[in-house]
mmCIF file of C-alpha atoms in Angstrom:
data_model
loop_
_atom_site.group_PDB
_atom_site.id
_atom_site.type_symbol
_atom_site.label_atom_id
_atom_site.label_comp_id
_atom_site.label_asym_id
_atom_site.label_seq_id
_atom_site.Cartn_x
_atom_site.Cartn_y
_atom_site.Cartn_z
ATOM 1 C CA MET A 1 13.347 -7.870 -7.145
ATOM 2 C CA HIS A 2 9.712 -7.813 -6.009
ATOM 3 C CA GLN A 3 10.349 -10.852 -3.830
ATOM 4 C CA ARG A 4 13.285 -9.106 -2.156
ATOM 5 C CA VAL A 5 11.172 -6.016 -1.478
ATOM 6 C CA ALA A 6 8.381 -8.154 0.009
ATOM 7 C CA ILE A 7 10.864 -9.892 2.324
ATOM 8 C CA LEU A 8 12.350 -6.595 3.491
ATOM 9 C CA GLU A 9 8.893 -5.090 4.042
ATOM 10 C CA LYS A 10 7.964 -8.126 6.157
ATOM 11 C CA LEU A 11 11.194 -7.682 8.141
ATOM 12 C CA ILE A 12 10.311 -4.051 8.866
ATOM 13 C CA GLU A 13 6.834 -5.126 9.974
ATOM 14 C CA LEU A 14 8.283 -7.764 12.318
ATOM 15 C CA MET A 15 10.830 -5.321 13.708
ATOM 16 C CA SER A 16 8.064 -2.809 14.375
ATOM 17 C CA ASP A 17 5.871 -5.424 16.072
ATOM 18 C CA ARG A 18 8.776 -6.583 18.260
ATOM 19 C CA ARG A 19 10.538 -3.247 18.689
ATOM 20 C CA LYS A 20 10.692 -3.248 22.498
ATOM 21 C CA GLN A 21 11.674 -6.918 22.648
ATOM 22 C CA LEU A 22 14.492 -6.393 20.132
ATOM 23 C CA ALA A 23 15.676 -3.261 21.926
ATOM 24 C CA SER A 24 15.658 -5.030 25.296
ATOM 25 C CA GLN A 25 17.716 -7.873 23.877
ATOM 26 C CA THR A 26 20.261 -5.581 22.215
ATOM 27 C CA ALA A 27 20.514 -3.450 25.382
ATOM 28 C CA LEU A 28 21.162 -6.557 27.437
ATOM 29 C CA GLU A 29 23.734 -7.937 25.001
ATOM 30 C CA GLY A 30 25.444 -4.609 24.347
ATOM 31 C CA GLY A 31 25.276 -3.227 27.863
ATOM 32 C CA LYS A 32 23.796 0.066 26.784
ATOM 33 C CA PRO A 33 20.696 2.003 27.859
ATOM 34 C CA LEU A 34 17.337 0.857 26.513
ATOM 35 C CA LYS A 35 16.644 4.220 24.869
ATOM 36 C CA ASP A 36 19.887 3.885 22.867
ATOM 37 C CA SER A 37 18.831 0.427 21.738
ATOM 38 C CA LEU A 38 15.414 1.738 20.681
ATOM 39 C CA VAL A 39 17.149 4.391 18.577
ATOM 40 C CA GLY A 40 19.329 1.677 17.026
ATOM 41 C CA ILE A 41 16.311 -0.475 16.143
ATOM 42 C CA ASP A 42 14.552 2.532 14.585
ATOM 43 C CA ALA A 43 17.662 3.499 12.611
ATOM 44 C CA SER A 44 17.996 -0.071 11.352
ATOM 45 C CA ALA A 45 14.388 -0.028 10.154
ATOM 46 C CA VAL A 46 15.053 3.216 8.258
ATOM 47 C CA ILE A 47 18.074 1.711 6.523
ATOM 48 C CA ILE A 48 16.237 -1.509 5.671
ATOM 49 C CA ASN A 49 13.369 0.559 4.290
ATOM 50 C CA GLN A 50 15.812 2.266 1.941
ATOM 51 C CA HIS A 51 16.423 -1.127 0.346
ATOM 52 C CA THR A 52 12.750 -1.203 -0.652
ATOM 53 C CA THR A 53 12.911 2.138 -2.437
ATOM 54 C CA PHE A 54 14.513 3.214 -5.673
ATOM 55 C CA ARG A 55 16.973 5.935 -6.574
ATOM 56 C CA THR A 56 15.839 8.828 -8.734
ATOM 57 C CA ASP A 57 17.283 7.051 -11.781
ATOM 58 C CA GLY A 58 14.906 4.120 -11.189
ATOM 59 C CA MET A 59 17.606 1.697 -10.065
ATOM 60 C CA PRO A 60 17.325 -0.045 -6.680
ATOM 61 C CA TYR A 61 19.616 1.080 -3.905
ATOM 62 C CA THR A 62 22.754 -1.004 -3.489
ATOM 63 C CA ILE A 63 25.084 -1.537 -0.538
ATOM 64 C CA ALA A 64 27.343 1.216 -1.930
ATOM 65 C CA ASP A 65 24.368 3.616 -1.764
ATOM 66 C CA MET A 66 23.738 2.765 1.868
ATOM 67 C CA GLN A 67 26.335 5.129 3.293
ATOM 68 C CA ILE A 68 24.384 7.183 5.805
ATOM 69 C CA GLU A 69 25.381 10.485 4.175
ATOM 70 C CA LYS A 70 23.832 9.407 0.861
ATOM 71 C CA LEU A 71 20.484 8.186 2.173
ATOM 72 C CA PRO A 72 17.362 10.264 1.676
ATOM 73 C CA ARG A 73 16.180 11.258 5.145
ATOM 74 C CA PRO A 74 12.580 11.033 6.236
ATOM 75 C CA GLU A 75 11.547 14.128 8.213
ATOM 76 C CA TRP A 76 11.252 12.129 11.433
ATOM 77 C CA SER A 77 14.803 10.761 11.137
ATOM 78 C CA LEU A 78 16.076 13.845 12.925
ATOM 79 C CA ALA A 79 14.425 12.457 16.058
ATOM 80 C CA ILE A 80 16.891 9.583 15.935
ATOM 81 C CA HIS A 81 19.671 11.966 16.878
ATOM 82 C CA VAL A 82 17.745 13.945 19.507
ATOM 83 C CA TYR A 83 16.620 12.068 22.604
#
């Protein structure tokens, strides 16, 4: 489990370091505005980060827990929906 968490944390770090590059690529491929792609990259990082945290019962989050309505929301996540 610790290895999985370390891999996901590294992924978040890489995504953060290459945020604009990733957003530019997804905007180009998807044909959408850059700001929408930036929001998508940020939202993806939030969801990946949830895989590195644990539920209140001490068990790791699973794919079934990853439904957006069930995820704990960081305070800044509201900015994802307002741009």
